[in-house]
Tab-separated table of C-alpha atoms and ligand atoms in Angstrom:
chain	number	residue	atom	x	y	z
A	13	MET	CA	-56.388	75.459	32.613
A	14	LYS	CA	-52.899	74.583	33.786
A	15	LEU	CA	-51.192	72.255	31.345
A	16	PHE	CA	-49.191	69.274	32.456
A	17	GLY	CA	-47.743	66.811	30.004
A	18	PRO	CA	-47.568	67.031	26.248
A	19	LYS	CA	-49.852	69.457	24.494
A	20	ALA	CA	-49.766	67.892	21.065
A	21	GLN	CA	-52.143	65.106	20.177
A	22	THR	CA	-50.363	62.260	18.448
A	23	ILE	CA	-51.728	60.245	15.565
A	24	SER	CA	-53.345	57.933	18.093
A	25	SER	CA	-55.704	60.545	19.525
A	26	PRO	CA	-58.823	58.646	20.681
A	27	PRO	CA	-62.271	59.821	19.615
A	28	ALA	CA	-64.456	61.531	22.216
A	29	PRO	CA	-67.380	59.505	23.627
A	30	GLY	CA	-70.612	59.852	21.617
A	31	LYS	CA	-74.070	61.107	22.672
A	32	ILE	CA	-75.712	57.671	22.673
A	33	PRO	CA	-75.243	55.773	25.959
A	34	ARG	CA	-72.447	53.231	26.206
A	35	ILE	CA	-71.978	51.029	29.276
A	36	ASN	CA	-68.332	50.752	30.273
A	37	GLY	CA	-66.138	49.280	32.977
A	38	THR	CA	-66.045	45.788	34.358
A	39	THR	CA	-68.665	43.194	33.453
A	40	VAL	CA	-67.934	40.946	36.458
A	41	PHE	CA	-67.853	41.944	40.086
A	42	GLY	CA	-67.067	39.931	43.215
A	43	VAL	CA	-68.660	40.570	46.591
A	44	ARG	CA	-68.666	38.495	49.792
A	45	PRO	CA	-71.919	37.388	51.415
A	46	ASN	CA	-73.121	39.994	53.933
A	47	SER	CA	-70.735	42.693	52.686
A	48	PRO	CA	-72.274	45.894	51.361
A	49	LEU	CA	-72.156	46.047	47.582
A	50	VAL	CA	-70.436	49.229	46.390
A	51	PHE	CA	-70.883	49.498	42.633
A	52	LYS	CA	-71.661	52.332	40.267
A	53	ILE	CA	-72.640	51.596	36.673
A	54	ALA	CA	-70.095	53.328	34.452
A	55	ALA	CA	-71.663	54.790	31.332
A	56	THR	CA	-70.947	57.562	28.851
A	57	GLY	CA	-73.458	59.450	26.715
A	58	GLU	CA	-75.198	62.767	26.845
A	59	LYS	CA	-76.419	63.554	30.368
A	60	PRO	CA	-78.886	63.069	31.980
A	61	LEU	CA	-78.690	59.297	31.868
A	62	GLU	CA	-81.248	56.985	33.379
A	63	TYR	CA	-80.021	53.728	34.879
A	64	LYS	CA	-82.091	50.600	35.294
A	65	VAL	CA	-81.494	46.956	36.165
A	66	LEU	CA	-84.164	45.007	34.291
A	67	ASN	CA	-84.019	41.952	36.560
A	68	LEU	CA	-82.996	43.510	39.851
A	69	PRO	CA	-82.499	40.871	42.572
A	70	GLN	CA	-84.647	41.616	45.628
A	71	GLU	CA	-81.522	42.117	47.771
A	72	LEU	CA	-80.435	45.115	45.670
A	73	ALA	CA	-81.556	48.633	44.867
A	74	VAL	CA	-80.427	50.860	42.018
A	75	ASP	CA	-80.480	54.640	41.937
A	76	SER	CA	-81.920	55.539	38.538
A	77	LYS	CA	-80.169	58.933	38.479
A	78	THR	CA	-76.650	57.953	39.605
A	79	GLY	CA	-76.416	54.296	38.594
A	80	MET	CA	-75.324	53.316	42.085
A	81	ILE	CA	-76.247	49.736	42.973
A	82	SER	CA	-76.440	48.952	46.670
A	83	GLY	CA	-77.543	46.102	48.891
A	84	LYS	CA	-76.233	42.875	50.404
A	85	PHE	CA	-76.497	39.213	49.543
A	86	SER	CA	-76.666	36.719	52.382
A	87	LYS	CA	-75.687	33.657	50.338
A	88	GLU	CA	-73.033	32.754	47.790
A	89	GLY	CA	-74.231	32.565	44.192
A	90	ILE	CA	-74.100	34.132	40.749
A	91	HIS	CA	-76.480	36.888	39.630
A	92	ILE	CA	-76.510	38.109	36.035
A	93	LEU	CA	-77.920	41.630	36.018
A	94	LYS	CA	-79.323	43.100	32.808
A	95	ILE	CA	-78.406	46.753	32.865
A	96	ARG	CA	-80.058	49.393	30.720
A	97	VAL	CA	-78.929	53.009	30.397
A	98	THR	CA	-81.062	55.467	28.440
A	99	ASN	CA	-81.007	59.121	27.451
A	100	LYS	CA	-82.799	61.202	24.872
A	101	SER	CA	-80.493	59.928	22.094
A	102	GLY	CA	-80.905	56.198	22.689
A	103	LYS	CA	-80.128	53.291	24.988
A	104	ALA	CA	-77.475	50.728	25.823
A	105	GLU	CA	-77.816	47.334	27.453
A	106	LYS	CA	-75.178	45.096	28.965
A	107	GLU	CA	-74.899	42.248	31.453
A	108	LEU	CA	-73.111	42.582	34.768
A	109	THR	CA	-72.338	39.302	36.526
A	110	ILE	CA	-72.140	39.529	40.298
A	111	HIS	CA	-70.301	36.647	41.918
A	112	VAL	CA	-71.233	36.429	45.572
A	113	GLY	CA	-68.369	34.404	46.978
A	114	GLN	CA	-64.942	34.819	48.504
A	115	THR	CA	-63.064	36.362	45.551
A	116	LEU	CA	-62.812	40.124	45.111
A	117	ALA	CA	-61.228	42.091	42.269
A	118	LEU	CA	-62.411	39.795	39.473
A	119	THR	CA	-60.986	42.305	37.006
A	120	PRO	CA	-57.955	44.543	37.665
A	121	PRO	CA	-58.918	47.381	40.035
A	122	MET	CA	-58.952	50.835	38.389
A	123	GLY	CA	-58.623	54.153	40.114
A	124	TRP	CA	-56.266	56.832	41.380
A	125	ASN	CA	-53.412	56.751	43.905
A	126	SER	CA	-51.854	59.827	45.482
A	127	TRP	CA	-48.161	58.862	45.448
A	128	ASN	CA	-46.810	60.065	42.081
A	129	ALA	CA	-49.036	63.121	42.212
A	130	PHE	CA	-48.388	64.438	45.690
A	131	GLY	CA	-45.965	62.209	47.624
A	132	GLU	CA	-45.895	63.251	51.262
A	133	SER	CA	-47.777	66.486	50.578
A	134	VAL	CA	-51.043	64.580	50.011
A	135	SER	CA	-53.970	66.201	51.815
A	136	GLN	CA	-57.704	65.805	52.185
A	137	GLU	CA	-58.295	68.865	50.034
A	138	LYS	CA	-56.079	67.564	47.204
A	139	VAL	CA	-57.682	64.104	47.281
A	140	LYS	CA	-61.144	65.615	47.133
A	141	ALA	CA	-60.160	67.858	44.208
A	142	VAL	CA	-58.841	64.835	42.315
A	143	ALA	CA	-61.984	62.804	43.000
A	144	GLN	CA	-64.123	65.736	41.887
A	145	THR	CA	-62.131	65.842	38.629
A	146	MET	CA	-62.672	62.114	38.131
A	147	ILE	CA	-66.374	62.934	38.181
A	148	ASP	CA	-66.305	66.237	36.254
A	149	LYS	CA	-64.024	64.958	33.477
A	150	GLY	CA	-66.060	61.770	33.145
A	151	LEU	CA	-63.364	59.299	34.234
A	152	VAL	CA	-65.859	57.538	36.517
A	153	ASP	CA	-67.996	56.968	33.412
A	154	HIS	CA	-65.161	54.874	31.966
A	155	GLY	CA	-64.867	52.687	35.076
A	156	TRP	CA	-62.209	54.458	37.186
A	157	SER	CA	-63.468	53.988	40.720
A	158	TYR	CA	-60.890	53.790	43.545
A	159	VAL	CA	-59.565	56.919	45.253
A	160	ASN	CA	-56.544	55.719	47.208
A	161	ILE	CA	-54.401	57.661	49.645
A	162	ASP	CA	-50.808	56.408	49.677
A	163	ASP	CA	-48.132	57.192	52.283
A	164	GLY	CA	-48.375	60.577	53.985
A	165	TRP	CA	-51.747	60.568	55.798
A	166	GLN	CA	-50.518	59.260	59.150
A	167	GLY	CA	-50.186	61.381	62.283
A	168	ALA	CA	-49.321	59.819	65.647
A	169	ARG	CA	-50.786	57.103	67.863
A	170	ASN	CA	-52.932	58.411	70.694
A	171	ALA	CA	-52.925	57.137	74.293
A	172	LYS	CA	-55.138	54.214	73.237
A	173	GLY	CA	-52.726	53.220	70.492
A	174	ILE	CA	-55.035	54.423	67.746
A	175	LEU	CA	-53.240	55.884	64.745
A	176	GLU	CA	-54.777	59.244	63.939
A	177	PRO	CA	-54.452	61.037	60.618
A	178	ASN	CA	-52.195	64.086	60.490
A	179	GLU	CA	-53.415	67.679	60.287
A	180	LYS	CA	-53.722	67.467	56.475
A	181	PHE	CA	-56.666	65.080	56.989
A	182	PRO	CA	-58.983	66.833	59.469
A	183	ASP	CA	-61.957	64.554	58.703
A	184	MET	CA	-61.057	61.177	57.213
A	185	LYS	CA	-64.535	59.697	57.754
A	186	GLY	CA	-66.111	62.767	56.172
A	187	LEU	CA	-63.813	62.373	53.164
A	188	SER	CA	-64.697	58.689	52.896
A	189	ASP	CA	-68.430	59.397	53.154
A	190	TRP	CA	-68.192	62.014	50.439
A	191	ILE	CA	-66.190	59.674	48.160
A	192	HIS	CA	-68.783	56.928	48.660
A	193	SER	CA	-71.681	59.322	48.075
A	194	GLN	CA	-70.208	59.886	44.602
A	195	GLY	CA	-70.190	56.165	43.824
A	196	LEU	CA	-66.412	55.970	44.228
A	197	LYS	CA	-64.384	53.706	46.512
A	198	PHE	CA	-61.842	54.660	49.152
A	199	GLY	CA	-58.367	53.208	49.768
A	200	ILE	CA	-55.660	53.632	52.400
A	201	TYR	CA	-51.967	52.743	52.794
A	202	SER	CA	-49.798	51.272	55.541
A	203	SER	CA	-46.790	49.060	56.199
A	204	PRO	CA	-46.466	45.849	58.223
A	205	GLY	CA	-43.302	47.386	59.712
A	206	PRO	CA	-42.980	49.858	62.586
A	207	THR	CA	-42.683	52.672	60.023
A	208	THR	CA	-43.678	53.198	56.388
A	209	CYS	CA	-41.244	54.011	53.592
A	210	LEU	CA	-41.664	57.703	54.497
A	211	GLY	CA	-40.813	56.956	58.127
A	212	LEU	CA	-44.376	57.488	59.366
A	213	PRO	CA	-46.050	55.050	61.795
A	214	GLY	CA	-46.701	51.612	60.332
A	215	SER	CA	-49.042	48.904	61.599
A	216	TRP	CA	-46.530	46.543	63.256
A	217	GLN	CA	-48.091	45.179	66.459
A	218	TYR	CA	-51.120	47.419	65.889
A	219	GLU	CA	-52.695	45.390	63.093
A	220	GLU	CA	-56.053	44.917	64.820
A	221	LYS	CA	-56.282	48.497	65.994
A	222	ASP	CA	-55.446	49.885	62.563
A	223	ALA	CA	-57.872	47.575	60.804
A	224	ALA	CA	-60.574	48.689	63.252
A	225	THR	CA	-59.781	52.352	62.516
A	226	TRP	CA	-60.030	51.735	58.779
A	227	ALA	CA	-63.247	49.773	59.250
A	228	GLY	CA	-64.596	52.900	60.951
A	229	TRP	CA	-63.652	54.883	57.851
A	230	ASP	CA	-65.300	52.321	55.528
A	231	ILE	CA	-62.194	51.650	53.498
A	232	ASP	CA	-62.459	49.465	50.393
A	233	TYR	CA	-58.779	48.928	49.618
A	234	LEU	CA	-55.505	48.577	51.520
A	235	LYS	CA	-52.023	48.930	50.012
A	236	TYR	CA	-49.671	47.206	52.446
A	237	ASP	CA	-46.044	48.019	51.729
A	238	LEU	CA	-43.159	46.018	53.256
A	239	CYS	CA	-40.854	49.034	53.972
A	240	SER	CA	-39.325	48.883	57.476
A	241	TYR	CA	-40.609	45.375	58.177
A	242	LYS	CA	-37.715	44.218	55.988
A	243	TRP	CA	-34.875	46.050	57.691
A	244	ASP	CA	-36.264	46.356	61.238
A	245	ILE	CA	-37.835	42.934	61.720
A	246	PHE	CA	-37.197	40.456	58.939
A	247	ASP	CA	-33.458	41.022	58.383
A	248	LYS	CA	-32.770	41.075	62.115
A	249	ALA	CA	-34.640	37.798	62.697
A	250	GLY	CA	-32.586	36.175	59.933
A	251	ASP	CA	-35.302	33.667	58.969
A	252	THR	CA	-35.699	33.742	55.192
A	253	SER	CA	-38.321	31.017	54.933
A	254	GLN	CA	-41.539	31.520	53.022
A	255	THR	CA	-43.425	31.363	56.322
A	256	ALA	CA	-41.387	34.276	57.622
A	257	TRP	CA	-42.145	36.334	54.506
A	258	MET	CA	-45.843	35.572	54.732
A	259	LYS	CA	-46.147	36.309	58.440
A	260	PRO	CA	-46.641	40.115	58.388
A	261	PHE	CA	-49.149	39.916	55.555
A	262	LEU	CA	-51.143	37.213	57.367
A	263	SER	CA	-51.110	39.318	60.537
A	264	MET	CA	-53.097	41.953	58.680
A	265	ARG	CA	-55.190	39.460	56.710
A	266	LYS	CA	-56.901	38.230	59.868
A	267	PRO	CA	-58.285	41.561	61.112
A	268	LEU	CA	-59.229	42.527	57.548
A	269	ASP	CA	-61.289	39.347	57.286
A	270	ALA	CA	-63.144	40.291	60.426
A	271	ILE	CA	-64.388	43.576	58.908
A	272	PRO	CA	-67.900	43.205	57.482
A	273	ARG	CA	-66.840	45.011	54.326
A	274	ASP	CA	-64.903	43.959	51.223
A	275	ILE	CA	-61.347	45.233	51.244
A	276	VAL	CA	-59.068	44.684	48.286
A	277	TYR	CA	-55.644	43.678	49.650
A	278	SER	CA	-52.712	45.039	47.653
A	279	ILE	CA	-49.344	43.849	48.893
A	280	CYS	CA	-45.873	45.163	48.018
A	281	SER	CA	-43.057	42.829	48.845
A	282	TYR	CA	-41.526	42.109	45.412
A	283	ASN	CA	-40.962	38.383	46.078
A	284	THR	CA	-44.567	37.434	46.616
A	285	ILE	CA	-45.145	35.191	43.614
A	286	PRO	CA	-44.903	31.821	45.459
A	287	TRP	CA	-47.118	32.854	48.370
A	288	ALA	CA	-49.335	35.830	47.472
A	289	ALA	CA	-52.418	33.619	47.140
A	290	LYS	CA	-51.781	32.090	50.560
A	291	VAL	CA	-52.020	35.465	52.290
A	292	GLY	CA	-55.195	36.319	50.401
A	293	ALA	CA	-53.657	39.122	48.341
A	294	ASN	CA	-55.584	40.588	45.411
A	295	LEU	CA	-52.637	42.517	43.985
A	296	THR	CA	-48.980	41.720	44.215
A	297	ARG	CA	-46.280	44.229	43.251
A	298	LEU	CA	-43.560	42.731	41.064
A	299	LEU	CA	-41.258	45.642	40.302
A	300	GLY	CA	-39.912	48.778	41.979
A	301	ASP	CA	-41.425	52.218	41.606
A	302	ASN	CA	-42.353	53.255	38.107
A	303	ARG	CA	-40.808	56.411	36.731
A	304	ASP	CA	-41.789	58.549	33.745
A	305	GLU	CA	-38.695	57.408	31.874
A	306	TRP	CA	-38.467	55.418	28.679
A	307	MET	CA	-36.283	52.632	30.060
A	308	PRO	CA	-38.521	51.331	32.861
A	309	ILE	CA	-41.650	51.735	30.760
A	310	SER	CA	-40.229	49.955	27.717
A	311	THR	CA	-38.509	47.144	29.633
A	312	SER	CA	-40.870	46.292	32.477
A	313	GLY	CA	-43.102	44.134	30.268
A	314	SER	CA	-40.346	41.715	29.317
A	315	LYS	CA	-39.232	41.491	32.960
A	316	ILE	CA	-42.575	40.225	34.162
A	317	ASP	CA	-43.723	38.066	31.223
A	318	LYS	CA	-42.414	34.950	33.006
A	319	TYR	CA	-44.908	35.440	35.848
A	320	TRP	CA	-47.970	35.321	33.608
A	321	ALA	CA	-49.266	31.988	34.918
A	322	HIS	CA	-49.475	33.293	38.489
A	323	GLN	CA	-52.064	35.862	37.542
A	324	ARG	CA	-55.780	35.187	37.615
A	325	PRO	CA	-59.018	36.985	38.425
A	326	GLY	CA	-58.725	37.983	42.073
A	327	LEU	CA	-54.907	37.971	42.113
A	328	TRP	CA	-53.249	40.451	39.790
A	329	ASN	CA	-49.595	41.037	39.063
A	330	ASP	CA	-49.122	44.710	39.849
A	331	GLU	CA	-46.800	46.637	37.507
A	332	ASP	CA	-47.159	49.760	39.683
A	333	LEU	CA	-48.833	53.090	39.065
A	334	LEU	CA	-49.393	54.624	35.653
A	335	VAL	CA	-46.974	57.476	35.080
A	336	VAL	CA	-49.151	59.552	32.781
A	337	GLY	CA	-49.998	63.211	33.342
A	338	SER	CA	-48.070	65.266	35.897
A	339	SER	CA	-45.369	63.312	37.660
A	340	GLY	CA	-42.613	63.506	40.267
A	341	GLY	CA	-44.856	63.878	43.334
A	342	TRP	CA	-42.474	61.540	45.161
A	343	GLU	CA	-39.921	64.388	44.999
A	344	GLY	CA	-42.404	66.678	46.695
A	345	LYS	CA	-43.565	68.654	43.682
A	346	ALA	CA	-45.574	67.673	40.611
A	347	ARG	CA	-43.975	68.586	37.286
A	348	PRO	CA	-44.756	67.892	33.610
A	349	ASN	CA	-44.349	64.295	32.480
A	350	HIS	CA	-41.033	63.326	30.883
A	351	LEU	CA	-42.583	60.750	28.537
A	352	THR	CA	-43.594	61.791	25.027
A	353	PRO	CA	-47.258	61.346	24.039
A	354	ASP	CA	-46.328	58.205	22.084
A	355	GLU	CA	-44.491	56.798	25.092
A	356	GLN	CA	-47.619	57.382	27.163
A	357	TYR	CA	-49.705	55.497	24.588
A	358	PHE	CA	-47.078	52.741	24.761
A	359	HIS	CA	-47.383	52.700	28.562
A	360	MET	CA	-51.187	52.673	28.704
A	361	SER	CA	-51.391	50.015	25.978
A	362	LEU	CA	-48.858	47.717	27.657
A	363	TRP	CA	-50.487	48.038	31.079
A	364	SER	CA	-53.875	47.268	29.492
A	365	LEU	CA	-52.545	44.208	27.683
A	366	LEU	CA	-50.828	42.927	30.816
A	367	ALA	CA	-54.115	43.123	32.730
A	368	THR	CA	-52.329	44.892	35.522
A	369	PRO	CA	-54.316	47.105	37.914
A	370	LEU	CA	-54.679	50.595	36.460
A	371	PHE	CA	-53.956	53.411	38.875
A	372	ILE	CA	-53.661	56.938	37.598
A	373	SER	CA	-51.295	58.865	39.821
A	374	CYS	CA	-51.138	62.425	38.541
A	375	ASP	CA	-52.679	65.629	39.807
A	376	LEU	CA	-55.881	65.068	37.862
A	377	ALA	CA	-57.291	68.437	38.876
A	378	ALA	CA	-54.534	69.984	36.730
A	379	ALA	CA	-54.542	67.386	33.943
A	380	ASP	CA	-54.669	68.506	30.314
A	381	ASP	CA	-57.019	67.183	27.640
A	382	PHE	CA	-54.382	64.805	26.292
A	383	THR	CA	-54.106	63.015	29.639
A	384	ILE	CA	-57.858	62.787	30.087
A	385	SER	CA	-58.355	61.393	26.568
A	386	LEU	CA	-55.566	58.851	27.129
A	387	LEU	CA	-57.488	57.535	30.130
A	388	SER	CA	-60.919	57.605	28.483
A	389	ASN	CA	-60.657	55.127	25.623
A	390	ASP	CA	-63.192	52.424	26.452
A	391	GLU	CA	-61.962	49.948	23.852
A	392	VAL	CA	-58.457	50.068	25.334
A	393	ILE	CA	-59.782	49.834	28.899
A	394	GLU	CA	-61.893	46.823	27.874
A	395	VAL	CA	-58.684	44.980	26.986
A	396	ASN	CA	-57.483	45.512	30.549
A	397	GLN	CA	-60.855	44.646	32.087
A	398	ASP	CA	-61.480	41.527	30.024
A	399	PRO	CA	-63.063	38.978	32.403
A	400	LEU	CA	-60.837	36.099	31.253
A	401	GLY	CA	-58.053	37.897	33.136
A	402	GLN	CA	-55.240	36.603	30.929
A	403	PRO	CA	-52.151	38.794	30.722
A	404	ALA	CA	-50.712	39.313	27.244
A	405	ARG	CA	-47.730	37.178	26.300
A	406	LEU	CA	-44.610	38.487	24.630
A	407	LYS	CA	-44.643	36.648	21.280
A	408	ILE	CA	-42.003	38.562	19.329
A	409	ASN	CA	-39.110	40.305	21.017
A	410	THR	CA	-36.457	41.988	18.873
A	411	PRO	CA	-34.256	45.024	19.637
A	412	GLU	CA	-36.497	47.035	17.268
A	413	TYR	CA	-39.988	46.000	18.285
A	414	GLN	CA	-42.117	43.774	20.483
A	415	VAL	CA	-45.421	42.076	19.776
A	416	TRP	CA	-47.692	41.158	22.683
A	417	VAL	CA	-50.843	39.035	22.352
A	418	LYS	CA	-53.690	38.915	24.866
A	419	GLU	CA	-56.386	36.283	24.638
A	420	LEU	CA	-59.836	37.711	25.333
A	421	GLU	CA	-62.925	36.043	26.757
A	422	ASP	CA	-64.897	36.189	23.497
A	423	GLY	CA	-62.232	34.159	21.683
A	424	THR	CA	-60.669	37.178	19.969
A	425	ASN	CA	-57.170	38.519	20.579
A	426	ALA	CA	-55.763	41.949	21.359
A	427	VAL	CA	-52.344	42.553	19.835
A	428	GLY	CA	-49.899	45.335	20.658
A	429	ILE	CA	-47.079	46.142	18.234
A	430	PHE	CA	-44.606	48.305	20.135
A	431	ASN	CA	-41.865	50.342	18.467
A	432	LEU	CA	-38.664	50.354	20.551
A	433	LYS	CA	-36.814	52.576	18.052
A	434	ASN	CA	-36.413	56.345	18.059
A	435	GLU	CA	-37.773	56.534	14.519
A	436	HIS	CA	-40.880	55.449	12.630
A	437	GLN	CA	-40.830	51.870	11.445
A	438	ASN	CA	-43.048	49.582	9.412
A	439	VAL	CA	-43.691	46.288	11.126
A	440	THR	CA	-45.235	43.263	9.447
A	441	VAL	CA	-46.611	40.497	11.630
A	442	LYS	CA	-47.678	37.113	10.342
A	443	TRP	CA	-50.595	35.765	12.361
A	444	SER	CA	-49.038	32.285	12.251
A	445	ASP	CA	-46.008	33.675	14.153
A	446	LEU	CA	-48.395	34.737	16.904
A	447	SER	CA	-50.310	31.416	16.816
A	448	ILE	CA	-53.578	33.218	16.160
A	449	ASN	CA	-56.067	33.244	13.289
A	450	GLY	CA	-56.333	36.273	11.044
A	451	GLY	CA	-59.549	38.149	10.459
A	452	LYS	CA	-61.076	41.577	10.913
A	453	VAL	CA	-58.684	44.092	12.429
A	454	ARG	CA	-59.826	47.000	14.562
A	455	ASP	CA	-57.532	49.834	15.685
A	456	LEU	CA	-58.447	50.282	19.342
A	457	TRP	CA	-56.960	53.733	19.975
A	458	ARG	CA	-58.650	55.168	16.882
A	459	GLN	CA	-61.737	52.934	17.326
A	460	LYS	CA	-61.683	52.216	13.611
A	461	ASN	CA	-62.053	49.025	11.549
A	462	LEU	CA	-59.017	48.564	9.311
A	463	GLY	CA	-60.331	45.686	7.155
A	464	LYS	CA	-59.728	41.974	6.840
A	465	PHE	CA	-56.190	40.598	7.082
A	466	THR	CA	-56.048	36.847	6.687
A	467	THR	CA	-52.342	36.039	6.853
A	468	GLU	CA	-50.398	39.112	7.909
A	469	PHE	CA	-50.708	42.739	8.917
A	470	THR	CA	-48.367	45.693	8.305
A	471	THR	CA	-48.439	48.863	10.356
A	472	GLU	CA	-46.365	52.020	10.568
A	473	VAL	CA	-45.589	52.637	14.219
A	474	THR	CA	-44.479	56.022	15.563
A	475	PRO	CA	-41.164	56.313	17.481
A	476	HIS	CA	-41.621	54.647	20.907
A	477	GLY	CA	-45.281	54.304	19.930
A	478	VAL	CA	-47.719	51.462	19.544
A	479	THR	CA	-50.364	50.019	17.270
A	480	LEU	CA	-53.000	48.351	19.414
A	481	ILE	CA	-55.475	46.172	17.541
A	482	LYS	CA	-58.131	43.551	18.085
A	483	ILE	CA	-58.448	40.646	15.667
A	484	SER	CA	-61.771	38.860	15.299
A	485	ARG	CA	-63.221	36.345	12.832
B	502	GAL	C1	-42.700	52.710	48.148
B	502	GAL	C2	-43.746	52.200	47.184
B	502	GAL	C3	-44.402	53.377	46.515
B	502	GAL	C4	-44.999	54.291	47.567
B	502	GAL	C5	-43.934	54.683	48.598
B	502	GAL	C6	-44.526	55.471	49.753
B	502	GAL	O1	-42.143	51.627	48.789
B	502	GAL	O2	-43.124	51.379	46.234
B	502	GAL	O3	-45.388	52.916	45.618
B	502	GAL	O4	-46.071	53.642	48.174
B	502	GAL	O5	-43.316	53.540	49.125
B	502	GAL	O6	-43.566	55.795	50.719
């Protein structure tokens, strides 16, 4: 196997999933009335697994071999499904709440995006190889579900104004069908401007046509990136009002609404905080492109802490793609990651605490075991997917370390103690300084109980590393 990224396991190496079934991924899911439900139960454990919904609503069907739930609800309402997964070693049960209503993305979307991996060289073959790896390496069993093509798929508009894919995507519908047949979801990218950031055709004045094309491909997700709309349209018009900013995103919202399928709407405009909800966005990008460098990774959290109150289930502050595994696709060629293993634990822990959408963006087909294990820790992912949807708050911020606290739905707290120094350091946190109660402490990366700590907790944190814990009564 080709190795990308660090070979060495750090002290935080997560344990491999056990033989007994464990149900993972989100516990709440939003779907609109009359939209097809696309949901695969994520579960680990020795294969073969058998999937069952004990109280299956009559509108739904479940495939006992794949865990794919399908069907359609005609009315709004809440359905609490009791899921059971069994194998020869045992069984697991968990509830999945389906909210049939108008809000999608009730927990941060999780999946893969092509940009950091392949940049403009993205192709159908590469996307399929990545999706196959998501299945083969078990990432789908931990809840990773979107397969999103970023910039680089577009060809030219034909005589009817329809934007066709370029020669690297000979059969977009075939690719989409295959992705869906695996229980995964399919995403696409465009810009409200005449061209995208790569200079390829954007959707300006073709919003309805493009939405119709994507409807034909059964897309589940659209990343809509400002790019040339700013310099070609917005700056020239000279109107800086909120209405003017919202306009291009509303122009796409309308045709998306007309598609009888749920499409997560991810917008990149960097100033969206006051109006993202008004254009029906599910994700809103706050910062520029992430790089596999210590500075952006270690500082982005403190830059966005002030926006915490704008985030809620269905509208997530987007801290951009995860830069774990191979990187640099934006330069045209994937290369090993520049972050150390500890910095990658730092990154994954912070993104999980912030409840930001999690998008892997490396060449997964070439990913090493370290990268796969980093993305397969269910207790860490559960912090990100917690249904309360609260982002962590920065409670202690010194030049040496930061402490972030995320309130979870069950009344417990996840706490991340991040080492900003180049050397090991012991950090002691007093629970009263974090305004939380002490109690039982569990190390989430190691999946190990550490004991009871009633007033304070001391941990040795590796250079640029993290201790990620959950505190319960
Ligand atoms: C940038 C965006 C990146 C990627 C790129 C594609 O504007 O921030 O995430 O989508 O465009 O050209």
